[in-house]
Tab-separated table of C-alpha atoms in Angstrom:
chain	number	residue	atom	x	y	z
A	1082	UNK	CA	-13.873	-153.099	2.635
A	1083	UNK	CA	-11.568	-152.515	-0.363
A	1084	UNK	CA	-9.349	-149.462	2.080
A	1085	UNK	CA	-9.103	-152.523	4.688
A	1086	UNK	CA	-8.022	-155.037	2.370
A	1087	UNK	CA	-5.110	-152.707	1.119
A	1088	UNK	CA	-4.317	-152.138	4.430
A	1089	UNK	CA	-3.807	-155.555	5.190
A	1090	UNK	CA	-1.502	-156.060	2.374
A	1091	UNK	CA	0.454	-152.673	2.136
A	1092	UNK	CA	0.340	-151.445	6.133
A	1093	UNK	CA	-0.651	-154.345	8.170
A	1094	UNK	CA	1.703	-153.072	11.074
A	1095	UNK	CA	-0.581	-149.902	11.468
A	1096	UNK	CA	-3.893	-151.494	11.962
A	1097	UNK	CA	-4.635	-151.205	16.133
A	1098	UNK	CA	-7.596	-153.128	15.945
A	1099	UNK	CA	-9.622	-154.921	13.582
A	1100	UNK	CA	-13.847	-154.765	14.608
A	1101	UNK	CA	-16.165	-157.371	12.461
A	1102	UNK	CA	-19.291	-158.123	12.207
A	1103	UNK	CA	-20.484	-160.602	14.379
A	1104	UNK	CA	-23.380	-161.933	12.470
A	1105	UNK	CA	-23.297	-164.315	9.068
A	1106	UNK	CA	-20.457	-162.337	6.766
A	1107	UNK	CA	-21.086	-161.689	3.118
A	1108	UNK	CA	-19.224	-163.858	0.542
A	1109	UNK	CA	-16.811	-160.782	-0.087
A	1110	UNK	CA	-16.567	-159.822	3.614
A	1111	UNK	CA	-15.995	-164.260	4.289
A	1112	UNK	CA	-12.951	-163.665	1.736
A	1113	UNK	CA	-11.423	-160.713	3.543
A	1114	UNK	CA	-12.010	-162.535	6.661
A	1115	UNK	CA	-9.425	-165.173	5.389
A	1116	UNK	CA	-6.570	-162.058	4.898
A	1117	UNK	CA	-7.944	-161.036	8.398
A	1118	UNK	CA	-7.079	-164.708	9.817
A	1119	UNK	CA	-3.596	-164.494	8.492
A	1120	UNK	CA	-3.050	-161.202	9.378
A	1121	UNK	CA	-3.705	-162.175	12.901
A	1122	UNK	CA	-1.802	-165.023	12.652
A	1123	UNK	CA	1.235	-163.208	11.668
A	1124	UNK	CA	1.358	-160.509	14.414
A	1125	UNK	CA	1.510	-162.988	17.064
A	1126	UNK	CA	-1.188	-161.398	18.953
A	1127	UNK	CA	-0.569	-157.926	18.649
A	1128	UNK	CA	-3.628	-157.300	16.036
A	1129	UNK	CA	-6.788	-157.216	18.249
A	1130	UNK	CA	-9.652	-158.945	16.366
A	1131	UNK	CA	-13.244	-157.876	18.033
A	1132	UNK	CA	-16.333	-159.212	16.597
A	1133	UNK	CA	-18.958	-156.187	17.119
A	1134	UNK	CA	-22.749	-155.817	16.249
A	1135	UNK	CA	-23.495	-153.904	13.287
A	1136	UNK	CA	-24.590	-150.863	15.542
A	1137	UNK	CA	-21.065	-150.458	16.948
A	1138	UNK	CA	-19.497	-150.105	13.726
A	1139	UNK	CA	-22.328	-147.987	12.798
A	1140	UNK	CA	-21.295	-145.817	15.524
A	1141	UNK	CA	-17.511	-145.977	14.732
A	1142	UNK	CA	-17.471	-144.842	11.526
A	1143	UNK	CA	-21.018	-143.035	10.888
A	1144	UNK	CA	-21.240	-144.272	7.758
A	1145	UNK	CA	-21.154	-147.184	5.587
A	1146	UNK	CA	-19.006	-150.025	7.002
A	1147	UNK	CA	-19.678	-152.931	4.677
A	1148	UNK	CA	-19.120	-155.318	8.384
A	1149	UNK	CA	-15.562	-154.232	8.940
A	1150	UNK	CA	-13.515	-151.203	10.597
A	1151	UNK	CA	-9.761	-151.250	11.024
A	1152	UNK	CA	-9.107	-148.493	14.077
A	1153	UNK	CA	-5.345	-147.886	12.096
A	1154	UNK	CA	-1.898	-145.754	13.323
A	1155	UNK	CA	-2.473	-142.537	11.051
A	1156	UNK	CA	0.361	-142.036	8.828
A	1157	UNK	CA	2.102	-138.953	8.770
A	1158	UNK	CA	3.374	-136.663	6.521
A	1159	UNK	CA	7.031	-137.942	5.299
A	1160	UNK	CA	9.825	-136.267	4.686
A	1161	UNK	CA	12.361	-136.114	1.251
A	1162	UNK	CA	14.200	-139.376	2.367
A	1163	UNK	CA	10.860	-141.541	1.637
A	1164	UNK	CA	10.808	-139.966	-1.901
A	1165	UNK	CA	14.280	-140.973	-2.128
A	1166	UNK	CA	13.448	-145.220	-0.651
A	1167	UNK	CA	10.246	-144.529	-3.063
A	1168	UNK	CA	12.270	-143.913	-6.605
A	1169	UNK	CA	15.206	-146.311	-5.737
A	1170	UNK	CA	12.059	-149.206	-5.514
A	1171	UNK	CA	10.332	-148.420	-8.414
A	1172	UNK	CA	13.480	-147.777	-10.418
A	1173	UNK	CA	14.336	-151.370	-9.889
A	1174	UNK	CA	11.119	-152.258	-11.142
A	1175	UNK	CA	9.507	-152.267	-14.499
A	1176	UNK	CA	6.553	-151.111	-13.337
A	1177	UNK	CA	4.409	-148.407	-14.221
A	1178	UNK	CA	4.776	-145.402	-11.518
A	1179	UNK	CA	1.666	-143.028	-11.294
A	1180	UNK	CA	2.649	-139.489	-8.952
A	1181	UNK	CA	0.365	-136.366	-8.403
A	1182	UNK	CA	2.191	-133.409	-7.165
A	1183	UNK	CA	0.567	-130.188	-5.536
A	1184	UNK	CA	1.816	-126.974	-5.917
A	1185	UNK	CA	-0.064	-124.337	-4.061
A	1186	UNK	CA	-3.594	-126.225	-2.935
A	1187	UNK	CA	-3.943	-124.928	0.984
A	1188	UNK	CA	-7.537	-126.300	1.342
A	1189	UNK	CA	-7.518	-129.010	3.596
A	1190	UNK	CA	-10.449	-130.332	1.997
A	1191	UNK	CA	-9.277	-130.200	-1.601
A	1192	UNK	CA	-5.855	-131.824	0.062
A	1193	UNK	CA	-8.606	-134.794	1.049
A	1194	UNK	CA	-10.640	-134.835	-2.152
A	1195	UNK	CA	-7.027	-134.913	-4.120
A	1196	UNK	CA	-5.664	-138.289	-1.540
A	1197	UNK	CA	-8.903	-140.129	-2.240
A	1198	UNK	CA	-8.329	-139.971	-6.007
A	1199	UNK	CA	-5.065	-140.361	-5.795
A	1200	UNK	CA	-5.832	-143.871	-4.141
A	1201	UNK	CA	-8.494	-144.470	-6.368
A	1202	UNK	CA	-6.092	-144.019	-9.287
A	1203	UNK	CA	-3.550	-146.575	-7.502
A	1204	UNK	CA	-1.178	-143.224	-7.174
A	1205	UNK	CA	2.579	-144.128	-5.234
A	1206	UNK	CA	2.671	-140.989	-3.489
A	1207	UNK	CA	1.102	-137.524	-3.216
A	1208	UNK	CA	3.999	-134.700	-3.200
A	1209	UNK	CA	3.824	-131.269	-1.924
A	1210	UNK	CA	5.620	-127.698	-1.183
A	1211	UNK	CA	6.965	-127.078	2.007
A	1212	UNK	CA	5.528	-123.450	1.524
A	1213	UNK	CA	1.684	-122.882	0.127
A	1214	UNK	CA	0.581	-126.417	1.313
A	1215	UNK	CA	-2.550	-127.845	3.379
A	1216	UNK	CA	-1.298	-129.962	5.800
A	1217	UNK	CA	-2.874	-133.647	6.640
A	1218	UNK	CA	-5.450	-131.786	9.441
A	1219	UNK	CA	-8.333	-134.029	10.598
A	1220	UNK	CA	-10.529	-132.164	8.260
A	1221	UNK	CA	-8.494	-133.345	4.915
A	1222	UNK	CA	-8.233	-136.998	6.280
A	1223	UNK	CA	-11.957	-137.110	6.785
A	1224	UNK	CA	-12.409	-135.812	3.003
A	1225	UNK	CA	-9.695	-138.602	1.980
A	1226	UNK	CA	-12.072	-141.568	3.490
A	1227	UNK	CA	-9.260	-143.740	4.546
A	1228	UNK	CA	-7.117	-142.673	1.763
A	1229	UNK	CA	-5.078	-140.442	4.056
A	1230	UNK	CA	-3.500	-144.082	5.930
A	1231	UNK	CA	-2.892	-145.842	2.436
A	1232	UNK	CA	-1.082	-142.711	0.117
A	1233	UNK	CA	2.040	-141.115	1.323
A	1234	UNK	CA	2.237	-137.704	1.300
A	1235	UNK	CA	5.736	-136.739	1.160
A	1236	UNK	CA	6.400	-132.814	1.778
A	1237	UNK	CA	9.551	-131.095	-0.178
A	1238	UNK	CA	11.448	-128.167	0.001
A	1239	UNK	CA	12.230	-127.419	-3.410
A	1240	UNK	CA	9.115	-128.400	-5.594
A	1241	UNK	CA	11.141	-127.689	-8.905
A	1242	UNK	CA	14.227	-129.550	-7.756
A	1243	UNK	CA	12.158	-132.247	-6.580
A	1244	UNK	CA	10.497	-132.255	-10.254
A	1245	UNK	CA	14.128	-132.174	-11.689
A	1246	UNK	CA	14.785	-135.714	-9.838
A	1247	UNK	CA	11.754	-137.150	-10.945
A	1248	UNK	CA	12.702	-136.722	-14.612
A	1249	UNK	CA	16.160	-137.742	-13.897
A	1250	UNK	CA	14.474	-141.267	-13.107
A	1251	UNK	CA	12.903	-141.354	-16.313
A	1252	UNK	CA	9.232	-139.726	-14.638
A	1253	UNK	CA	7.417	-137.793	-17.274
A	1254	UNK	CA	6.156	-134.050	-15.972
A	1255	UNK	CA	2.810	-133.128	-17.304
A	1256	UNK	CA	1.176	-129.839	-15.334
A	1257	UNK	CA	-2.163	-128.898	-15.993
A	1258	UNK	CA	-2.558	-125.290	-17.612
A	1259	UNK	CA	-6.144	-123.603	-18.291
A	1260	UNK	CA	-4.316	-122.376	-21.338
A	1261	UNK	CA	-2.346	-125.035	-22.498
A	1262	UNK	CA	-3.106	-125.726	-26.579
A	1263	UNK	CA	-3.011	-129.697	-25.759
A	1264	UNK	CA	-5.874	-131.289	-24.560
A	1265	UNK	CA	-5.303	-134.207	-21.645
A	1266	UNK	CA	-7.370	-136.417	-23.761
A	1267	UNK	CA	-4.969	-135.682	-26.988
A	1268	UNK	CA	-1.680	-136.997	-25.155
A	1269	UNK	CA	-0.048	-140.415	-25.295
A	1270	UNK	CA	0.461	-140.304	-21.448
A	1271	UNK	CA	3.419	-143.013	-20.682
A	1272	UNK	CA	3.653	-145.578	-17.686
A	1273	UNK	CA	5.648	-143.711	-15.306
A	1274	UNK	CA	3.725	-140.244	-14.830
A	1275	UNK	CA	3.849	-137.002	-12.223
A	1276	UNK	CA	0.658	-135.321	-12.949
A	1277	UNK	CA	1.340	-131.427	-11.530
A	1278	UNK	CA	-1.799	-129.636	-10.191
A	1279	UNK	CA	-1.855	-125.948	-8.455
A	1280	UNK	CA	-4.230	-124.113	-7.282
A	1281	UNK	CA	-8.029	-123.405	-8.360
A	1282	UNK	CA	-6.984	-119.420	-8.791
A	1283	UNK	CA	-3.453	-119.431	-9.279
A	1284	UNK	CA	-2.607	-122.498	-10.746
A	1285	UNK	CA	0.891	-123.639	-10.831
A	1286	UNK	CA	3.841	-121.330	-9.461
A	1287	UNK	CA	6.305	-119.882	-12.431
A	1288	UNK	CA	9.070	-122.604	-11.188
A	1289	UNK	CA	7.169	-125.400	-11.566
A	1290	UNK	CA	5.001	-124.736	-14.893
A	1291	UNK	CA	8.338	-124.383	-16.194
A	1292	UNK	CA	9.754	-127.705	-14.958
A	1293	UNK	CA	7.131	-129.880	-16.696
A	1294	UNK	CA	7.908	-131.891	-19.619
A	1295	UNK	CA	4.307	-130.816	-21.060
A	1296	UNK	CA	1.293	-128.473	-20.103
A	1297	UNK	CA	-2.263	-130.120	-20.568
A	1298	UNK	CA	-5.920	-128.972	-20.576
A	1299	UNK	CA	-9.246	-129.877	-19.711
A	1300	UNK	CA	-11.857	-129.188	-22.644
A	1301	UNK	CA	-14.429	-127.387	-21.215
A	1302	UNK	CA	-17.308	-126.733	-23.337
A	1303	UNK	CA	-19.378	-125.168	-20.928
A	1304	UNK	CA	-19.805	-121.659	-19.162
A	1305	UNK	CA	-17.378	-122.455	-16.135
A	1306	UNK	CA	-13.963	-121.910	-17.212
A	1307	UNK	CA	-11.795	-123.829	-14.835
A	1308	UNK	CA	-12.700	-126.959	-12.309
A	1309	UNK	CA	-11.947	-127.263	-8.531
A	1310	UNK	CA	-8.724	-128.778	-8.437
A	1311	UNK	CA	-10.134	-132.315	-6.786
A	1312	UNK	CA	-12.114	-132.541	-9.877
A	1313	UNK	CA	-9.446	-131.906	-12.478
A	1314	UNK	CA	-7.073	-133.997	-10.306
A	1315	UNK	CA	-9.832	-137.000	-11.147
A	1316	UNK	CA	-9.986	-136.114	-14.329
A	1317	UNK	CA	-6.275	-136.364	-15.278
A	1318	UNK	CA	-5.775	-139.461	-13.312
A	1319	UNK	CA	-8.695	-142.069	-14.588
A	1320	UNK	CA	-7.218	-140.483	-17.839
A	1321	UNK	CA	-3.968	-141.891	-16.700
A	1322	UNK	CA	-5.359	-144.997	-15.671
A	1323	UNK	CA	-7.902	-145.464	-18.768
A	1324	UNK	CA	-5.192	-145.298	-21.027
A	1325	UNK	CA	-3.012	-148.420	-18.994
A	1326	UNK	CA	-5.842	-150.866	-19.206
A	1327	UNK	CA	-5.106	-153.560	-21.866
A	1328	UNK	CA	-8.771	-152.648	-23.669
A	1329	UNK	CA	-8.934	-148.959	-23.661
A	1330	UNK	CA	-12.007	-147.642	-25.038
């Protein structure tokens, strides 16, 4: 319900067709049903509102549904340009900018897993290589949940230019780094953030460890000495995001 809902309000021109429940709507699904209203209101007919039974959207989506399904335009994979429209926006702004780059992750699946945390975290856009990159495949946006048709992912050619222009709008660099001395949970992490991620076995290319303004690590106590990248992706970003609410604990 929440994906729909940000749909409405960030991409309402991609959603096809809207299906609903057709029996008596939850008080959360009666409030979305309001934003559904106007929605239709505003597209002068060209958002399709169906009221379904439960078992057709049981059978769209093969999962849970929560009484809604937006059939949406996927959105692709964008090019430098939108990075450029994306910086100019936020520059004018004073607020708080929240990146993940991917250097090297060619799982589809991790690609997924990394979009739906990205969302999660209320990330702007999700940046990869041109070179060494999953691409958005049907398998990644099924991992992503929806997540895939809210996040950009904007693909670059040079991933350590492309780092150099973030800090020249002020965009703090922090990579993570099995063997970095600082711990992710030691850092002061500011408001407008590019958290850098490479691969599981890898890790990040020479390039772009280089190019960050810090190298972090996850404390791990136990007898597993490095995370899938998904997981450490999570990790960084709720760290990210703990630290910006007003009563951090």
């Amino acid at each position: 319900m929440h994906a729909v809902a940000s749909l409405l309000t960030h991409r309402p021109d991609a959603i096809l067709k809207l299906c609903v429940r057709n029996d008596k709507p939850s008080p959360k699904l009666a409030e979305l049903l309001g934003q559904v209203d106007d929605a239709v209101t505003a597209s002068h007919g060209q958002l399709q509102l169906a009221r379904v039974d439960a078992a057709v959207l049981d059978d769209m989506v093969a999962g849970v549904h929560q009484g809604v399904v937006a059939v949406v335009r996927p959105l692709q994979e964008q090019g430098e340009s939108a990075l450029d429209e994306l910086l100019d926006k936020w520059n004018d702004s004073a607020k708080a900018l929240r990146l993940l780059v991917l250097d090297g992750v060619t799982d589809p699946h991790n690609l997924g897993a990394c979009l739906r945390s990205a969302c999660a975290a209320d990330v702007a856009a999700v940046i990869i290589p041109k070179d060494r990159s999953a691409s958005l495949t049907a398998a990644a946006r099924k991992v992503a949940v929806g997540a895939a048709e809210l996040v950009p992912v904007i693909r670059v050619t040079n991933l350590a230019r492309t780092l150099s222009l973030l800090q020249q709008y002020g965009i703090w660099i922090a990579g993570a780094d099995g063997d970095a001395d600082a711990s992710i949970f030691q850092l002061q992490l500011p408001d407008r953030i590019a958290f850098v991620l490479g691969s599981e076995g890898r890790g990040m290319r020479r390039l772009t460890r280089e190019s960050c303004d810090q190298l972090f690590s996850i404390p791990m106590p136990g007898a597993i000495e490095s995370l899938n990248v998904s997981v450490a992706c999570g990790v960084a970003l709720f760290e990210s995001v703990r630290q910006s609410l007003p009563n951090k604990a």
